[in-house]
CSV table of N, CA, C and O in Angstrom, one decimal:
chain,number,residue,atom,x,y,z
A,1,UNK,N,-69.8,-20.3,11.5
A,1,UNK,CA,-68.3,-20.5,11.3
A,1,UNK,C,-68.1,-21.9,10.8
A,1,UNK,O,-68.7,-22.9,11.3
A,2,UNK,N,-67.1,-22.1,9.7
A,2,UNK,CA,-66.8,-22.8,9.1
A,2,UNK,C,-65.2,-23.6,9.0
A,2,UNK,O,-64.4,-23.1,8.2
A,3,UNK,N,-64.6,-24.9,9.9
A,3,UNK,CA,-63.3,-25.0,9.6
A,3,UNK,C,-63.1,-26.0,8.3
A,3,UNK,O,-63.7,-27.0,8.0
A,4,UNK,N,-61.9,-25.4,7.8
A,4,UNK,CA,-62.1,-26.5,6.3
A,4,UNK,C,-60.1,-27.0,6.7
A,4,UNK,O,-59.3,-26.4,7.5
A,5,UNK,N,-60.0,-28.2,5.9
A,5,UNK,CA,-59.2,-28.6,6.1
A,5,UNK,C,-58.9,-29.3,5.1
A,5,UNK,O,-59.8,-30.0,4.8
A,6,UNK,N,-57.9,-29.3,4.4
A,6,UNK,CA,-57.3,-30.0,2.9
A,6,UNK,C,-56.5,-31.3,3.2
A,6,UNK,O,-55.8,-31.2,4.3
A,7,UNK,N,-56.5,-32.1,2.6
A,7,UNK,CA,-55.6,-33.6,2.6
A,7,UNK,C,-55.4,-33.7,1.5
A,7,UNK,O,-56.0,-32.9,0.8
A,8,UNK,N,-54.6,-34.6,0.9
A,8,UNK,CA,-54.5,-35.8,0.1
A,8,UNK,C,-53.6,-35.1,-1.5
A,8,UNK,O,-53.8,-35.3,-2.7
A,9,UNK,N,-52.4,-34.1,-0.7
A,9,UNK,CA,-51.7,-33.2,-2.0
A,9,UNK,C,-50.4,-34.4,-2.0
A,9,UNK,O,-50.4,-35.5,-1.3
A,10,UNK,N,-49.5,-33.9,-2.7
A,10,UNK,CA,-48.4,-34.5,-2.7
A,10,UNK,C,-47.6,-34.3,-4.3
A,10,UNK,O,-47.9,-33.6,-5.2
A,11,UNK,N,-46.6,-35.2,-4.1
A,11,UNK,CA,-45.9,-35.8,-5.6
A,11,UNK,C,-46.3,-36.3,-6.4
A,11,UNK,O,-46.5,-37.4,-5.9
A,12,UNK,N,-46.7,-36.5,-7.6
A,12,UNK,CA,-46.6,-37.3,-8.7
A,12,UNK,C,-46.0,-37.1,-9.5
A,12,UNK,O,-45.0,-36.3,-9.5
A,13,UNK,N,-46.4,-37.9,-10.6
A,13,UNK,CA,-45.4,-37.9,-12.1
A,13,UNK,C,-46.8,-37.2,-12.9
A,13,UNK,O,-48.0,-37.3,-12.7
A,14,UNK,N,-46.3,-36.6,-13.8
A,14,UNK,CA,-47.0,-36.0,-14.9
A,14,UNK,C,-47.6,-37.3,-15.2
A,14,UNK,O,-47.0,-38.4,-15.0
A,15,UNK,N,-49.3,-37.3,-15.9
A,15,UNK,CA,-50.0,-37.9,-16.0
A,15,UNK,C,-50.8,-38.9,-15.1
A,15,UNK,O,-51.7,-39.7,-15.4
A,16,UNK,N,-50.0,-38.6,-13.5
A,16,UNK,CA,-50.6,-39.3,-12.7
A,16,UNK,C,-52.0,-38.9,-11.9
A,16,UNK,O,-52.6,-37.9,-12.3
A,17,UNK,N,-52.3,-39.5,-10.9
A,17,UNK,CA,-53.8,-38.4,-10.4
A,17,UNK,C,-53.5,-38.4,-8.9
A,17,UNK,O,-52.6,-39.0,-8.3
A,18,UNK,N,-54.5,-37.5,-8.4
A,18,UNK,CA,-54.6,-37.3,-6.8
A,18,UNK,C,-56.0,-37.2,-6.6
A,18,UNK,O,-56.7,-36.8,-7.5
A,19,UNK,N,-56.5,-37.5,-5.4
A,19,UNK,CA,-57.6,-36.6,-4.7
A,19,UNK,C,-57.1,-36.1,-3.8
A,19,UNK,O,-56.2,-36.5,-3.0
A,20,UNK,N,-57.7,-34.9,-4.0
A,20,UNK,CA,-57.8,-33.7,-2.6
A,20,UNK,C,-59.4,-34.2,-2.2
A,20,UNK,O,-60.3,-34.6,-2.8
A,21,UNK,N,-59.1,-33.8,-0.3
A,21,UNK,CA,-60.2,-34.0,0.3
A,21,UNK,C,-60.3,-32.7,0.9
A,21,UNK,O,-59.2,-32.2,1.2
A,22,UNK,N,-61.6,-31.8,1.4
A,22,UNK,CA,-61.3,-31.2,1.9
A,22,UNK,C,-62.9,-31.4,3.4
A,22,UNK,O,-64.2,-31.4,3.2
A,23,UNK,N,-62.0,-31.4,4.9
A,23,UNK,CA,-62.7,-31.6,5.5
A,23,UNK,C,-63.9,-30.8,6.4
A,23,UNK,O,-63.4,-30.9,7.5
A,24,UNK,N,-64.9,-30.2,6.6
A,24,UNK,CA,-65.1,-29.2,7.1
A,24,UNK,C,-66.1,-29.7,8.6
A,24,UNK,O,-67.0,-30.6,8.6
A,25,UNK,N,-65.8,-29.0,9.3
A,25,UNK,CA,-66.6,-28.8,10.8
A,25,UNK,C,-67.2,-27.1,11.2
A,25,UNK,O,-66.9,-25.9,11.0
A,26,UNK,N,-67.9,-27.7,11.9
A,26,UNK,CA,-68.6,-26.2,12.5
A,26,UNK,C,-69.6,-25.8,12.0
A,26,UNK,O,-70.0,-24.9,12.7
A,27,UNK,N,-70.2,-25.9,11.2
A,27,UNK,CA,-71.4,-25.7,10.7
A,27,UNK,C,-72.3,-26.9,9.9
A,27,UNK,O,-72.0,-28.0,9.5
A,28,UNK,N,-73.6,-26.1,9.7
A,28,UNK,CA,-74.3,-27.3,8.8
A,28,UNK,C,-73.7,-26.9,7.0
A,28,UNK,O,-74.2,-26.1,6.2
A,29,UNK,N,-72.5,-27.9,6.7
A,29,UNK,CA,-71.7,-28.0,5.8
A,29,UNK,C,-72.7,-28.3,4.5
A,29,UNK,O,-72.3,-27.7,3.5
A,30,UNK,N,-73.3,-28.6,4.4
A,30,UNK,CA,-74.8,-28.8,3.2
A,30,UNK,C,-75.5,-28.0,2.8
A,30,UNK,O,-76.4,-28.3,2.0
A,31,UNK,N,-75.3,-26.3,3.4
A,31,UNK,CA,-75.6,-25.1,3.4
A,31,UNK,C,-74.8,-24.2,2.2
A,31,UNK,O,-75.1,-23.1,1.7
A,32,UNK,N,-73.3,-25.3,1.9
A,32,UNK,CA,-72.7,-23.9,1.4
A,32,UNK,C,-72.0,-24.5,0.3
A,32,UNK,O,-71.7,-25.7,0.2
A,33,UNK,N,-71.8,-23.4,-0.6
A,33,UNK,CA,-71.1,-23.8,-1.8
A,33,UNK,C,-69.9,-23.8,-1.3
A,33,UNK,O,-69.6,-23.3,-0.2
A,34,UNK,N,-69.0,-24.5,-2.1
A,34,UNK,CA,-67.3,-25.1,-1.9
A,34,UNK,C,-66.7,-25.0,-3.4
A,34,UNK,O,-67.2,-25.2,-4.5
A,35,UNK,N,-65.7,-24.6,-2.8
A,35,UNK,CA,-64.7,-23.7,-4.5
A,35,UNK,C,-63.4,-24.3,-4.2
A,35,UNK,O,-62.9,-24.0,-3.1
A,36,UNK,N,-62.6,-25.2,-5.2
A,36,UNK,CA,-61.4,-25.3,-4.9
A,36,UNK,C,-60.7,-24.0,-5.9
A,36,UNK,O,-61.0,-23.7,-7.1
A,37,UNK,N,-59.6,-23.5,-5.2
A,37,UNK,CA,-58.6,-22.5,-5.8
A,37,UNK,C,-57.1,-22.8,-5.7
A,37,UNK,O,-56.8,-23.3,-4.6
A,38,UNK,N,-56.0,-22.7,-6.7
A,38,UNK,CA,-54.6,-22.9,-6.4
A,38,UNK,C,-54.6,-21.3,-7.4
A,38,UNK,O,-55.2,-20.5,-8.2
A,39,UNK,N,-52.9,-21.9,-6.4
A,39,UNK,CA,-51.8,-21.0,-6.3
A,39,UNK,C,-50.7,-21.3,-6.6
A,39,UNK,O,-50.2,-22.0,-5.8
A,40,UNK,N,-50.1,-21.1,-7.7
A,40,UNK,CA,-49.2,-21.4,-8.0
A,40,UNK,C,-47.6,-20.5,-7.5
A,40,UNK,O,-47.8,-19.3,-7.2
A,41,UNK,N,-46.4,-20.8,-7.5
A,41,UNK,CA,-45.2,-19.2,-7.2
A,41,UNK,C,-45.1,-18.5,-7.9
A,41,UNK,O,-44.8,-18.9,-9.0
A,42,UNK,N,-45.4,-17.0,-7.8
A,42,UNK,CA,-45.2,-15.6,-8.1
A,42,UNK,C,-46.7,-15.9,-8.9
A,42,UNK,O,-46.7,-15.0,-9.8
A,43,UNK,N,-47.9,-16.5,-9.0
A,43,UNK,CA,-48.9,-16.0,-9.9
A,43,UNK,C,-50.1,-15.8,-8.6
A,43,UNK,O,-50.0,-15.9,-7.4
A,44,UNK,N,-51.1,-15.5,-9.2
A,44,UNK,CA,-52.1,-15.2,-8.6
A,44,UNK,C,-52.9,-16.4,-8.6
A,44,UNK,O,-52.8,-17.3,-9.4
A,45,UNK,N,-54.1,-16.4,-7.2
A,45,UNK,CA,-54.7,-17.6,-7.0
A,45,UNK,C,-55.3,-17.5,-8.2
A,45,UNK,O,-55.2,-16.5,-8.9
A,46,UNK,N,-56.1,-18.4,-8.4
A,46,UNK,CA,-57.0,-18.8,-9.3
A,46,UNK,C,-58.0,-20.0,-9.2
A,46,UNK,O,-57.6,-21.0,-8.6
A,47,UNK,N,-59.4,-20.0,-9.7
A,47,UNK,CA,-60.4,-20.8,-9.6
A,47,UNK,C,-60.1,-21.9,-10.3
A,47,UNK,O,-59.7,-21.8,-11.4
A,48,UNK,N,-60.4,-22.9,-9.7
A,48,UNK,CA,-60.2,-24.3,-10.5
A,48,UNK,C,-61.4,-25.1,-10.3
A,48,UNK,O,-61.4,-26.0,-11.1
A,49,UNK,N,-62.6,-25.1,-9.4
A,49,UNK,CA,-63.8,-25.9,-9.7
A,49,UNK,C,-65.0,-25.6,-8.5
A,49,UNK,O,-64.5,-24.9,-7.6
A,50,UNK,N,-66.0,-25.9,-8.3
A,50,UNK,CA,-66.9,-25.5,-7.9
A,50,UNK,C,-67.9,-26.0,-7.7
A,50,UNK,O,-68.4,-26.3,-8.7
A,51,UNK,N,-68.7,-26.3,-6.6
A,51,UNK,CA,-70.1,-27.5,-6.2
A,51,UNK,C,-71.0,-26.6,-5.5
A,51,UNK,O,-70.8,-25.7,-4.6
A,52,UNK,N,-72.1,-27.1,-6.1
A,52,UNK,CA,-72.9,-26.4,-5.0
A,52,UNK,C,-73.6,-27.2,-4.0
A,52,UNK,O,-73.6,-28.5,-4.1
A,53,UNK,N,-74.3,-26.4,-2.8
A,53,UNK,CA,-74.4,-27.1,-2.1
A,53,UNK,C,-74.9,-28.6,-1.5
A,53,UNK,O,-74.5,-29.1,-0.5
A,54,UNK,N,-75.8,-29.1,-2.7
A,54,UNK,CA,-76.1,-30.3,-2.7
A,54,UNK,C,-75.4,-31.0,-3.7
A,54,UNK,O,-75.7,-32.2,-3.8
A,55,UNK,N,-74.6,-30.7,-4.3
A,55,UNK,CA,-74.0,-31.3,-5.1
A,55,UNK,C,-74.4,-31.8,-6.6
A,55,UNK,O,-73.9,-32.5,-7.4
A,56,UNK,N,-75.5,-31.2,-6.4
A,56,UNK,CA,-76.4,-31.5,-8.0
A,56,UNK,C,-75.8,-30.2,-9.5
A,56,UNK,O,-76.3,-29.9,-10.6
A,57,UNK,N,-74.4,-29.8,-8.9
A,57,UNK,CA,-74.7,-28.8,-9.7
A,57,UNK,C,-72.4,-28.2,-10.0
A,57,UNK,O,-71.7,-27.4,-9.3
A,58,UNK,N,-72.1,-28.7,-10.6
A,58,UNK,CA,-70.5,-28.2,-10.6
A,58,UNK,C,-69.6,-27.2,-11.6
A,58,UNK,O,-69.7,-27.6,-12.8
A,59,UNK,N,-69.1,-26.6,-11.6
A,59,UNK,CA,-68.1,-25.2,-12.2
A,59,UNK,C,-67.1,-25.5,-12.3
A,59,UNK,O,-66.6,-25.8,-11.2
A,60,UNK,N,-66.2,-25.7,-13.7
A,60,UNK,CA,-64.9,-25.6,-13.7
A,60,UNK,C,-64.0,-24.9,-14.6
A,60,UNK,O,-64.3,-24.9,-15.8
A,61,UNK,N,-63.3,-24.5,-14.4
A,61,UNK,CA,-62.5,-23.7,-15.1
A,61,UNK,C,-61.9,-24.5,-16.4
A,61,UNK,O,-61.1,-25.4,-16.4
A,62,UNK,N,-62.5,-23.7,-17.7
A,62,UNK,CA,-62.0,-24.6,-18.6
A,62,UNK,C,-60.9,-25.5,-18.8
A,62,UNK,O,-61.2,-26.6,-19.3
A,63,UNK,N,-59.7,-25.3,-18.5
A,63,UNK,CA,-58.8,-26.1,-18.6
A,63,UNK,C,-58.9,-27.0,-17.9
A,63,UNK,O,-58.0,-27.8,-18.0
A,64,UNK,N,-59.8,-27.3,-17.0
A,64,UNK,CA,-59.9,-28.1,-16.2
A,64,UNK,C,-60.9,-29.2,-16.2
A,64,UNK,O,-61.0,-30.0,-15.3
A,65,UNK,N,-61.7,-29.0,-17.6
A,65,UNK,CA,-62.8,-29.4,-18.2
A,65,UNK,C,-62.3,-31.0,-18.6
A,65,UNK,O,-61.3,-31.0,-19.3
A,66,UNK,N,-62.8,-32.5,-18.1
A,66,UNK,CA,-62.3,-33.5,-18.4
A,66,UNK,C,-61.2,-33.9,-17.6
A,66,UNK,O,-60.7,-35.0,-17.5
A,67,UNK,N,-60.9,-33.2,-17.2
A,67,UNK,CA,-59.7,-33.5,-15.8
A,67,UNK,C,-59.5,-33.5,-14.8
A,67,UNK,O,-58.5,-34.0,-14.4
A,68,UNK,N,-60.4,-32.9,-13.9
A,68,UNK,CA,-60.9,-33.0,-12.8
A,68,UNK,C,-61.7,-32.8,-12.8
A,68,UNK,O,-62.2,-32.0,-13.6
A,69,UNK,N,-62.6,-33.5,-11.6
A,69,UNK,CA,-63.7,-33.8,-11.2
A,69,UNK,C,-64.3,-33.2,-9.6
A,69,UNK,O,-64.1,-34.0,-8.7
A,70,UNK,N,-64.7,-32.3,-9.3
A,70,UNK,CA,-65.4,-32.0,-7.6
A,70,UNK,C,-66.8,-32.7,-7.5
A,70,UNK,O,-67.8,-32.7,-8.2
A,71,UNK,N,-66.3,-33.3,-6.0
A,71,UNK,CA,-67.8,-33.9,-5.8
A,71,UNK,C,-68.2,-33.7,-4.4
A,71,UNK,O,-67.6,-32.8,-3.8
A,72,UNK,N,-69.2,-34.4,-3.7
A,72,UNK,CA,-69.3,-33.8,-2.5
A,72,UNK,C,-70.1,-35.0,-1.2
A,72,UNK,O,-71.3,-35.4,-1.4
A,73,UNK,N,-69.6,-35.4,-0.2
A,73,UNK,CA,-70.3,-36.4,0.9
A,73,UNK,C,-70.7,-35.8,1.8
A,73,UNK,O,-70.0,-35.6,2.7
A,74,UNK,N,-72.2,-35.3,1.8
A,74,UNK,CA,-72.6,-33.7,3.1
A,74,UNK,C,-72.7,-34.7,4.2
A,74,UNK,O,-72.5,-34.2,5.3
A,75,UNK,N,-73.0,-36.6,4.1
A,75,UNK,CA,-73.1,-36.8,5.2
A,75,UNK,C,-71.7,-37.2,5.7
A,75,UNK,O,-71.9,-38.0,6.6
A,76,UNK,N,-70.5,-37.1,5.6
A,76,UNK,CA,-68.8,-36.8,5.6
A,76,UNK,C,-69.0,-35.5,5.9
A,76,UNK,O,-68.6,-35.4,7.1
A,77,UNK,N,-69.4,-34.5,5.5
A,77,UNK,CA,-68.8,-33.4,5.8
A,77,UNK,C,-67.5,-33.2,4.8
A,77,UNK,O,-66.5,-33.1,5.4
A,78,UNK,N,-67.5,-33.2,3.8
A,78,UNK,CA,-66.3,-33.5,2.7
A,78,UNK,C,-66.6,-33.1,1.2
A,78,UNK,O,-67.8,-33.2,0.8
A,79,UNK,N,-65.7,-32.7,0.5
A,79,UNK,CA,-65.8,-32.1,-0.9
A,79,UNK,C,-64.3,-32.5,-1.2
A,79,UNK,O,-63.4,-32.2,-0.4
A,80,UNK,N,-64.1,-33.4,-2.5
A,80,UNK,CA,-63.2,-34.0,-3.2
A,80,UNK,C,-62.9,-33.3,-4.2
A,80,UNK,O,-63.9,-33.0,-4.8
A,81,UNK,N,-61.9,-33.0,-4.7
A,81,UNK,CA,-61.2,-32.8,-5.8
A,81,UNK,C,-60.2,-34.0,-6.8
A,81,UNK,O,-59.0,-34.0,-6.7
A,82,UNK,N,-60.8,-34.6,-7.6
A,82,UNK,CA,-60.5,-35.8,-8.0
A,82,UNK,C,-59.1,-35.2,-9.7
A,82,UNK,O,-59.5,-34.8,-10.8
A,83,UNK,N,-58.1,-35.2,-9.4
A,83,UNK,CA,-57.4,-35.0,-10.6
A,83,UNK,C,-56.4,-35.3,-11.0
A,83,UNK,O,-55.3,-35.5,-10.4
A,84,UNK,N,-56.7,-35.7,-12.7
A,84,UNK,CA,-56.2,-36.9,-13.5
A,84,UNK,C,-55.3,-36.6,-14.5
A,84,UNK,O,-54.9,-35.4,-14.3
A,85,UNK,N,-54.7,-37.1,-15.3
A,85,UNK,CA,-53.6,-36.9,-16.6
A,85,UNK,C,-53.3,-35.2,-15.7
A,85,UNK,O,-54.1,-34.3,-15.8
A,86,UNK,N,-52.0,-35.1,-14.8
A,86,UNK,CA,-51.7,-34.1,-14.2
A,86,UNK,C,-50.5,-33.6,-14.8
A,86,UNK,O,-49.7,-34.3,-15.4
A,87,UNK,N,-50.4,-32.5,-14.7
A,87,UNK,CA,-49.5,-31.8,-15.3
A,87,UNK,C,-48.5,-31.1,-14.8
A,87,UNK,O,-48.8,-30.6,-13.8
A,88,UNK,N,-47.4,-30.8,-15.3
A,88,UNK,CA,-46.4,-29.6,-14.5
A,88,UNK,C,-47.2,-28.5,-14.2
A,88,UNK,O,-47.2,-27.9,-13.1
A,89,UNK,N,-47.8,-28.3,-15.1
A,89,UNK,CA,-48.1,-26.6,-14.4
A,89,UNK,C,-49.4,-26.2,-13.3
A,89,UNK,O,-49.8,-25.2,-12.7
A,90,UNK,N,-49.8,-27.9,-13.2
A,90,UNK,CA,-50.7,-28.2,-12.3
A,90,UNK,C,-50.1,-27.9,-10.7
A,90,UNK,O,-50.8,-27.7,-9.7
A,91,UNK,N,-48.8,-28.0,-10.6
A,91,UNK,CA,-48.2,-28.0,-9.9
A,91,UNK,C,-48.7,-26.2,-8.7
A,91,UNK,O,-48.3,-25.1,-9.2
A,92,UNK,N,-49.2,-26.3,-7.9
A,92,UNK,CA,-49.5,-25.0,-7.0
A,92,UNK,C,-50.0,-25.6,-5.6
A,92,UNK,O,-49.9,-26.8,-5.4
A,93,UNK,N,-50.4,-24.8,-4.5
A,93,UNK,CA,-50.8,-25.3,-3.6
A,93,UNK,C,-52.6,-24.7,-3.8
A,93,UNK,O,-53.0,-23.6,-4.1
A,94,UNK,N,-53.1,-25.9,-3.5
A,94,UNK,CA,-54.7,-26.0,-3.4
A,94,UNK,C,-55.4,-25.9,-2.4
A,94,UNK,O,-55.3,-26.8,-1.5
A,95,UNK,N,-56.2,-24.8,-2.3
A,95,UNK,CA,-57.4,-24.3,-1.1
A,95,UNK,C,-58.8,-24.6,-1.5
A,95,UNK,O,-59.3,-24.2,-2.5
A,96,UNK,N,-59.4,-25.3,-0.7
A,96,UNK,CA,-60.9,-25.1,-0.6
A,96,UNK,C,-61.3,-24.1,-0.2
A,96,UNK,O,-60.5,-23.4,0.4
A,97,UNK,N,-62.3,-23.9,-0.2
A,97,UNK,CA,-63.6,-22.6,0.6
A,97,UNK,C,-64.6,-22.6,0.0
A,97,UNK,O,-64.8,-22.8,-1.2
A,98,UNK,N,-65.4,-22.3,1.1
A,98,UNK,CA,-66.7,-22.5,1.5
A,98,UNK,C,-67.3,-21.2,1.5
A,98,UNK,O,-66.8,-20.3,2.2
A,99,UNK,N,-68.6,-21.0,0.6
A,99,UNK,CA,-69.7,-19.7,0.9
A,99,UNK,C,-71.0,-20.2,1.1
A,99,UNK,O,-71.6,-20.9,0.3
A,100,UNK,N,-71.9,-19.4,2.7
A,100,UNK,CA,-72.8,-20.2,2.7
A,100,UNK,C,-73.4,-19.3,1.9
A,100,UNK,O,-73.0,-18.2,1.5
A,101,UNK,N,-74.9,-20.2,1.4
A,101,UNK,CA,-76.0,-20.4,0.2
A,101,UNK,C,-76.9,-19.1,0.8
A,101,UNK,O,-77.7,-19.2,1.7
A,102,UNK,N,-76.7,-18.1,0.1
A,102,UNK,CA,-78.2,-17.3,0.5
A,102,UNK,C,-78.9,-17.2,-0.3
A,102,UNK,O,-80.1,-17.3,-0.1
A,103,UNK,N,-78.0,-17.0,-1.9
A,103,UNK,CA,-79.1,-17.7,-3.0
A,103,UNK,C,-78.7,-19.0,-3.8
A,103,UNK,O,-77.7,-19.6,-3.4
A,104,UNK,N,-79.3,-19.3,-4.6
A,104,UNK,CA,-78.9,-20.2,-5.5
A,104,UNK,C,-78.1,-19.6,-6.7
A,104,UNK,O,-77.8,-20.4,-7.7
A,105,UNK,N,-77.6,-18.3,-6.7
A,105,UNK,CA,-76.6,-18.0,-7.6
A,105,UNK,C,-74.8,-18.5,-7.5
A,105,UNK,O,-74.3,-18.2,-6.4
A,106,UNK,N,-74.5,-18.8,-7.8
A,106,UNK,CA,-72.8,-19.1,-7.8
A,106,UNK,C,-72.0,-17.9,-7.6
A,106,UNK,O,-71.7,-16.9,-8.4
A,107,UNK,N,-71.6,-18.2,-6.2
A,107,UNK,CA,-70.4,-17.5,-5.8
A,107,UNK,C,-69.2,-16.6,-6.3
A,107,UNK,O,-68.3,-17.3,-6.7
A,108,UNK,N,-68.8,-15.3,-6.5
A,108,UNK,CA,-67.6,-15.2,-6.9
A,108,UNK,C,-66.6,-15.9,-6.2
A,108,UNK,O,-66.5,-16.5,-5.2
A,109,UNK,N,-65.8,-15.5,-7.1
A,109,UNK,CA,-64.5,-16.1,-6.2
A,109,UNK,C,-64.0,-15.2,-4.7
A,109,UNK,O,-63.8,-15.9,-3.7
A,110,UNK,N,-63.9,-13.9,-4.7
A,110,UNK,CA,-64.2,-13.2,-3.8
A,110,UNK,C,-65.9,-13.3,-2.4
A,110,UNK,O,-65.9,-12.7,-1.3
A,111,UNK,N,-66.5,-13.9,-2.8
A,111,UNK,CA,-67.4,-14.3,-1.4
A,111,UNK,C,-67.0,-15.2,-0.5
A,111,UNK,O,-67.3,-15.3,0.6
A,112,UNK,N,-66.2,-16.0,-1.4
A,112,UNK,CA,-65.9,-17.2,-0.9
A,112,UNK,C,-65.4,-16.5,0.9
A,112,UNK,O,-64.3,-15.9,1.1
A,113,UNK,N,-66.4,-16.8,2.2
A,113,UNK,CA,-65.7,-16.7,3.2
A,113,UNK,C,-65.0,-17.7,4.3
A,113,UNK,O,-64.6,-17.3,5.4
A,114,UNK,N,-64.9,-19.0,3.9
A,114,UNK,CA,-64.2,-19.5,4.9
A,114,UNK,C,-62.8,-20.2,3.8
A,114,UNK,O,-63.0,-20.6,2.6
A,115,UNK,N,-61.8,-20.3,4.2
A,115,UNK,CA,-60.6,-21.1,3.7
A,115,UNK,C,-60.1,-21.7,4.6
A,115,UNK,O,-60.1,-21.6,5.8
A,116,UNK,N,-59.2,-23.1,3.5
A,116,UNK,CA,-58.6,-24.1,4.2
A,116,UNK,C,-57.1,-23.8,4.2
A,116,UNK,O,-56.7,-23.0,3.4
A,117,UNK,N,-56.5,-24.2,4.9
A,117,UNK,CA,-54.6,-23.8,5.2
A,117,UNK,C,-54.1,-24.1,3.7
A,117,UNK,O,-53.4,-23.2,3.3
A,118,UNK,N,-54.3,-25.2,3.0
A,118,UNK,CA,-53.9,-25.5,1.5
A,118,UNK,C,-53.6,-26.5,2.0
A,118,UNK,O,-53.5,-26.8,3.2
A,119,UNK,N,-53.1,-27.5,0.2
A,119,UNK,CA,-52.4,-28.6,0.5
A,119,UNK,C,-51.5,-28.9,-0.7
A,119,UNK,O,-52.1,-29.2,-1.7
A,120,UNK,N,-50.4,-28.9,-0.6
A,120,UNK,CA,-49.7,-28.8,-2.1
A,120,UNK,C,-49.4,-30.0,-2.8
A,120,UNK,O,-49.1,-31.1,-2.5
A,121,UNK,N,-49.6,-29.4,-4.1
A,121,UNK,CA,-49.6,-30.8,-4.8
A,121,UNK,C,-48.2,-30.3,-6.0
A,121,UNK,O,-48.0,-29.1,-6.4
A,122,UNK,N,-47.4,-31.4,-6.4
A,122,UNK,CA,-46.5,-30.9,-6.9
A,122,UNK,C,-46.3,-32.2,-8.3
A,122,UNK,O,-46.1,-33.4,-8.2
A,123,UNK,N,-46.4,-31.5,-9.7
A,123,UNK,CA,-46.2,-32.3,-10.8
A,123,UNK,C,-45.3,-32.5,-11.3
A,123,UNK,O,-44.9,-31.4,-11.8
A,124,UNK,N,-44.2,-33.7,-11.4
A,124,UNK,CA,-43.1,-33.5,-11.5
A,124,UNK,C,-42.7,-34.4,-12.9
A,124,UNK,O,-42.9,-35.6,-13.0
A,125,UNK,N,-42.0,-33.5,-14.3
A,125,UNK,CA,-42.2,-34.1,-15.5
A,125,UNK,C,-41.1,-35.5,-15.5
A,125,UNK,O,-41.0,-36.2,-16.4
């Protein structure tokens, strides 16, 4: 069992940045891939980036290519979402989750089984 916990959303101005942290306890956290997802109102979640468990290895959804960054502190227990030149439509609330590693393949977005409460982040032009 896996608890994850999101920090560090909020306000900015278009073009400004944030990190998301996302914290996790309860297990050996170095075990599992970590997928950040938002959600924006009335759309469906969607994938926005992806680490694997050592961190030697990261996924992002094109648009997201050069603009944010996931990284990962297994001895924190933590996976960062670092994101820059931000945008209005950036604007959703942001979940981590966690899938532990059985293979070295990448996760759908659907395996993903533990989630964090979210933390919203809001781009304001």
């Amino acid at each position: 069992q896996v608890q994850l916990v999101e920090s560090g959303g909020g306000l900015v101005q278009a073009g400004g940045s944030l990190r998301l942290s996302c914290a996790a306890s309860g297990h050996t956290f170095s075990s599992y891939f970590v997928g950040w997802f938002r959600q924006a109102p009335g759309k469906d979640r969607e994938f926005v980036a992806a680490i694997n468990w050592s961190g030697t290895s990261t996924r992002y959804l094109d648009s997201m290519k050069g603009r944010f960054t996931v990284s990962r502190d297994n001895s924190a227990n933590t996976v960062y979402l670092q994101m820059n030149s931000l945008k209005p439509e950036d604007t959703a609330v942001y979940y981590c989750a966690a899938k532990y590693r059985s293979s070295n393949s990448w996760p759908s977005s659907w395996e993903y089984s533990y989630w964090g409460q979210g933390t919203q982040v809001t781009v304001s032009s």
